[in-house]
């Protein structure tokens, strides 16, 4: 028995486990489905190319719709390891813009406006460059400048400026437009996941129990209160009781699934799938929002990118530099430079994000180049209007959920992406970078007209791996949790992870998930 059970030791779950157990009177058990984060690839930033597409992620098939004409069975990867997304992701540290959070509050998430959430971003942060009204230095999460930046990333930033973008020294200052180098979740040249930053210092506390390789199958609800969980350890089904609360932090895909398989969700759907309804909550699994991305790949004339490290002797040299000095390419997260830009359909803030990777074949589903030396420009829509949902395929908790993101269903999103891709190619055509490029590899056929771009986007867009919103905060009938993150209509049950975001923030989502973990803990401590 524990006072609190946390389901999922991901970006948010590890923060909550750490913060709650700062009080020695509070007991917490954290149950994580994946393994411990012992793989060295997690901790070396450059091996993002392994963590983002290896055995530490689960692949979820998503259902296509009219917006998508690409591969027949597309998948979305999500982390399955202690630290969750923060252990496998590209480490890019971005929060979006103040307007994102002000819109959360306007949508019913009282107390989640920018001025409300900023103290929690600052609380988590140990920034190695900034200390001001936007940035903190006393937190546990490493936020650093890159120790090594590939020359091609710097050249790409010059190309952005040649294309008309201004240089932005801090994307998290509240002003996002422009191009610059990302700050990353690293400390002393190592990844700063929430497992390393928050859980590690708490591990020795006698009031914290961390159980990995334990998959929660169901939440037990008795007389309107969550009293524990049933979980699988090896082949054994076990029960654990929570004296005070169960906190679901299993991520945007699995948190709603776990609620539904436990009988908490839209009554009609649960009945159809043979699940006994415990609590009718129609919004569970609805409001799935995700960023969509198109990758532009170029083949380089010479080994001008990280691809040269595919050769063993270069790997050896980089490895030695890291071992001796903790410096060099091994400290790079590869996704070094970025930009934000407003398309013609933007409404007053950037709606397109560019991530430059001085390499090809780094991320799952994004190809390499035949000549071996390439670079990739990911073009991402930050403010999509298309909305989907997560549902059950069956009542069996071991079955994967049904995921229908409806990417590019809205014409607005198609227009935005088509223009953003065109501008991405414009950046890549600037003389300062064009001199390094042998040929454009993706797109492989010429694009001239807007219709060409639209067709290309429908074919090539893929999940940008930032799903949010399926247990959203609010006070209306479709909201799943109240502003204190308590599941509406039940006692002893909260959801705290990316699934509670009412809307996507205009950037990558890890920082916001961590902020949610910080704020959830604050609410649980009686605030
Ligand atoms: C490959 C990749 C690259 C990304 N790159 C970036 C980036 O560079 N910057 C950025 O800001 N964001 C990035 N993101 C997104 C970001 O990492 C996520 O938004 C964030 O991690 C979400 O946090 P979370 O706490 O909601 O869920 P997660 O961190 O996914 O945690 C959920 C945890 O719950 C566990 N779990 C699930 N079901 C159960 C169950 N039934 N029982 C027990 N445990 C369970 C999972 O194993 C997982 O560890 C990336 C994501 C991916 C997948």
PDB file of C-alpha atoms and ligand atoms in Angstrom, residues 7-13 31-34 48 52 77-86 88-94 214-217 249-252 254 258 465-466 497-499 508-511 513, ligand 1:
ATOM      1  CA  UNK A   7       0.941   5.235 -13.307  1.00  0.00           C
ATOM      2  CA  UNK A   8       3.689   5.997 -15.829  1.00  0.00           C
ATOM      3  CA  UNK A   9       7.202   7.230 -15.102  1.00  0.00           C
ATOM      4  CA  UNK A  10       7.453   9.567 -18.083  1.00  0.00           C
ATOM      5  CA  UNK A  11       8.169  13.277 -18.482  1.00  0.00           C
ATOM      6  CA  UNK A  12       5.421  14.285 -16.051  1.00  0.00           C
ATOM      7  CA  UNK A  13       5.240  11.155 -13.840  1.00  0.00           C
ATOM      8  CA  UNK A  31       4.673   2.002 -11.760  1.00  0.00           C
ATOM      9  CA  UNK A  32       6.324   2.189 -15.174  1.00  0.00           C
ATOM     10  CA  UNK A  33       5.596  -0.224 -17.995  1.00  0.00           C
ATOM     11  CA  UNK A  34       9.012   0.105 -19.632  1.00  0.00           C
ATOM     12  CA  UNK A  48      18.963  10.260 -30.246  1.00  0.00           C
ATOM     13  CA  UNK A  52      13.949   7.787 -31.141  1.00  0.00           C
ATOM     14  CA  UNK A  77       6.186   6.145 -31.786  1.00  0.00           C
ATOM     15  CA  UNK A  78       5.805   6.873 -28.075  1.00  0.00           C
ATOM     16  CA  UNK A  79       8.313   6.246 -25.297  1.00  0.00           C
ATOM     17  CA  UNK A  80       8.225   3.071 -23.196  1.00  0.00           C
ATOM     18  CA  UNK A  81      11.038   3.467 -20.661  1.00  0.00           C
ATOM     19  CA  UNK A  82      11.646   5.226 -17.344  1.00  0.00           C
ATOM     20  CA  UNK A  83      11.765   8.948 -18.122  1.00  0.00           C
ATOM     21  CA  UNK A  84       9.243   8.440 -20.954  1.00  0.00           C
ATOM     22  CA  UNK A  85       9.546  10.917 -23.805  1.00  0.00           C
ATOM     23  CA  UNK A  86      12.248  12.835 -21.958  1.00  0.00           C
ATOM     24  CA  UNK A  88      14.114   9.162 -25.917  1.00  0.00           C
ATOM     25  CA  UNK A  89      13.302  12.538 -27.451  1.00  0.00           C
ATOM     26  CA  UNK A  90      15.416  15.034 -29.375  1.00  0.00           C
ATOM     27  CA  UNK A  91      15.984  17.120 -26.200  1.00  0.00           C
ATOM     28  CA  UNK A  92      14.820  20.356 -27.854  1.00  0.00           C
ATOM     29  CA  UNK A  93      13.690  22.694 -25.062  1.00  0.00           C
ATOM     30  CA  UNK A  94      10.747  24.841 -26.170  1.00  0.00           C
ATOM     31  CA  UNK A 214       5.047  -3.121 -14.449  1.00  0.00           C
ATOM     32  CA  UNK A 215       2.110  -2.421 -16.714  1.00  0.00           C
ATOM     33  CA  UNK A 216      -1.049  -1.110 -15.112  1.00  0.00           C
ATOM     34  CA  UNK A 217      -4.080  -2.907 -16.502  1.00  0.00           C
ATOM     35  CA  UNK A 249       0.605   9.922 -16.141  1.00  0.00           C
ATOM     36  CA  UNK A 250       0.683   7.347 -18.916  1.00  0.00           C
ATOM     37  CA  UNK A 251       0.772   9.881 -21.785  1.00  0.00           C
ATOM     38  CA  UNK A 252      -1.744  11.125 -24.333  1.00  0.00           C
ATOM     39  CA  UNK A 254      -2.366   5.511 -22.851  1.00  0.00           C
ATOM     40  CA  UNK A 258      -6.414   3.219 -19.183  1.00  0.00           C
ATOM     41  CA  UNK A 465       5.115  12.883 -32.047  1.00  0.00           C
ATOM     42  CA  UNK A 466       3.538  15.595 -29.910  1.00  0.00           C
ATOM     43  CA  UNK A 497       0.631  14.533 -18.377  1.00  0.00           C
ATOM     44  CA  UNK A 498       0.436  15.924 -21.918  1.00  0.00           C
ATOM     45  CA  UNK A 499      -3.086  14.534 -22.287  1.00  0.00           C
ATOM     46  CA  UNK A 508       7.589  20.682 -28.993  1.00  0.00           C
ATOM     47  CA  UNK A 509       5.758  19.510 -25.906  1.00  0.00           C
ATOM     48  CA  UNK A 510       8.199  18.071 -23.364  1.00  0.00           C
ATOM     49  CA  UNK A 511       8.728  21.311 -21.404  1.00  0.00           C
ATOM     50  CA  UNK A 513       4.543  18.135 -19.867  1.00  0.00           C
TER      51      UNK A 513
HETATM   52  C1  LIG B   1      10.865  10.357 -30.620  1.00  0.00           C
HETATM   53  C2  LIG B   1      10.313  11.576 -29.926  1.00  0.00           C
HETATM   54  C3  LIG B   1      10.993  12.796 -30.051  1.00  0.00           C
HETATM   55  C4  LIG B   1      10.507  13.924 -29.383  1.00  0.00           C
HETATM   56  N1  LIG B   1      11.265  15.077 -29.390  1.00  0.00           N
HETATM   57  C5  LIG B   1      10.916  16.101 -28.569  1.00  0.00           C
HETATM   58  C6  LIG B   1      11.793  17.199 -28.362  1.00  0.00           C
HETATM   59  O1  LIG B   1      12.886  17.260 -28.888  1.00  0.00           O
HETATM   60  N2  LIG B   1      11.380  18.200 -27.519  1.00  0.00           N
HETATM   61  C7  LIG B   1      10.169  18.172 -26.900  1.00  0.00           C
HETATM   62  O2  LIG B   1       9.833  19.145 -26.186  1.00  0.00           O
HETATM   63  N3  LIG B   1       9.322  17.129 -27.067  1.00  0.00           N
HETATM   64  C8  LIG B   1       9.680  16.078 -27.843  1.00  0.00           C
HETATM   65  N4  LIG B   1       8.873  14.982 -27.929  1.00  0.00           N
HETATM   66  C9  LIG B   1       7.592  14.992 -27.198  1.00  0.00           C
HETATM   67  C10 LIG B   1       7.748  14.846 -25.678  1.00  0.00           C
HETATM   68  O3  LIG B   1       8.793  13.976 -25.353  1.00  0.00           O
HETATM   69  C11 LIG B   1       6.412  14.380 -25.085  1.00  0.00           C
HETATM   70  O4  LIG B   1       5.429  15.359 -25.348  1.00  0.00           O
HETATM   71  C12 LIG B   1       6.474  14.167 -23.576  1.00  0.00           C
HETATM   72  O5  LIG B   1       7.467  13.238 -23.250  1.00  0.00           O
HETATM   73  C13 LIG B   1       5.118  13.695 -23.045  1.00  0.00           C
HETATM   74  O6  LIG B   1       5.215  13.470 -21.670  1.00  0.00           O
HETATM   75  P1  LIG B   1       4.111  12.624 -20.873  1.00  0.00           P
HETATM   76  O7  LIG B   1       4.487  12.650 -19.451  1.00  0.00           O
HETATM   77  O8  LIG B   1       2.769  13.110 -21.267  1.00  0.00           O
HETATM   78  O9  LIG B   1       4.199  11.144 -21.458  1.00  0.00           O
HETATM   79  P2  LIG B   1       5.448  10.168 -21.593  1.00  0.00           P
HETATM   80  O10 LIG B   1       6.708  10.886 -21.333  1.00  0.00           O
HETATM   81  O11 LIG B   1       5.283   9.464 -22.894  1.00  0.00           O
HETATM   82  O12 LIG B   1       5.254   9.150 -20.391  1.00  0.00           O
HETATM   83  C14 LIG B   1       4.282   8.165 -20.319  1.00  0.00           C
HETATM   84  C15 LIG B   1       4.898   6.969 -19.602  1.00  0.00           C
HETATM   85  O13 LIG B   1       3.860   6.100 -19.188  1.00  0.00           O
HETATM   86  C16 LIG B   1       4.260   4.761 -19.399  1.00  0.00           C
HETATM   87  N5  LIG B   1       3.028   3.959 -19.495  1.00  0.00           N
HETATM   88  C17 LIG B   1       2.105   3.982 -20.483  1.00  0.00           C
HETATM   89  N6  LIG B   1       1.094   3.140 -20.191  1.00  0.00           N
HETATM   90  C18 LIG B   1       1.377   2.585 -19.005  1.00  0.00           C
HETATM   91  C19 LIG B   1       0.713   1.616 -18.179  1.00  0.00           C
HETATM   92  N7  LIG B   1      -0.451   1.079 -18.543  1.00  0.00           N
HETATM   93  N8  LIG B   1       1.305   1.248 -17.018  1.00  0.00           N
HETATM   94  C20 LIG B   1       2.505   1.789 -16.621  1.00  0.00           C
HETATM   95  N9  LIG B   1       3.168   2.697 -17.374  1.00  0.00           N
HETATM   96  C21 LIG B   1       2.610   3.106 -18.543  1.00  0.00           C
HETATM   97  C22 LIG B   1       5.088   4.822 -20.674  1.00  0.00           C
HETATM   98  O14 LIG B   1       5.959   3.719 -20.793  1.00  0.00           O
HETATM   99  C23 LIG B   1       5.820   6.154 -20.511  1.00  0.00           C
HETATM  100  O15 LIG B   1       7.075   5.997 -19.873  1.00  0.00           O
HETATM  101  C24 LIG B   1       9.300  13.842 -28.616  1.00  0.00           C
HETATM  102  C25 LIG B   1       8.619  12.624 -28.511  1.00  0.00           C
HETATM  103  C26 LIG B   1       9.119  11.493 -29.140  1.00  0.00           C
HETATM  104  C27 LIG B   1       8.370  10.190 -28.976  1.00  0.00           C
END
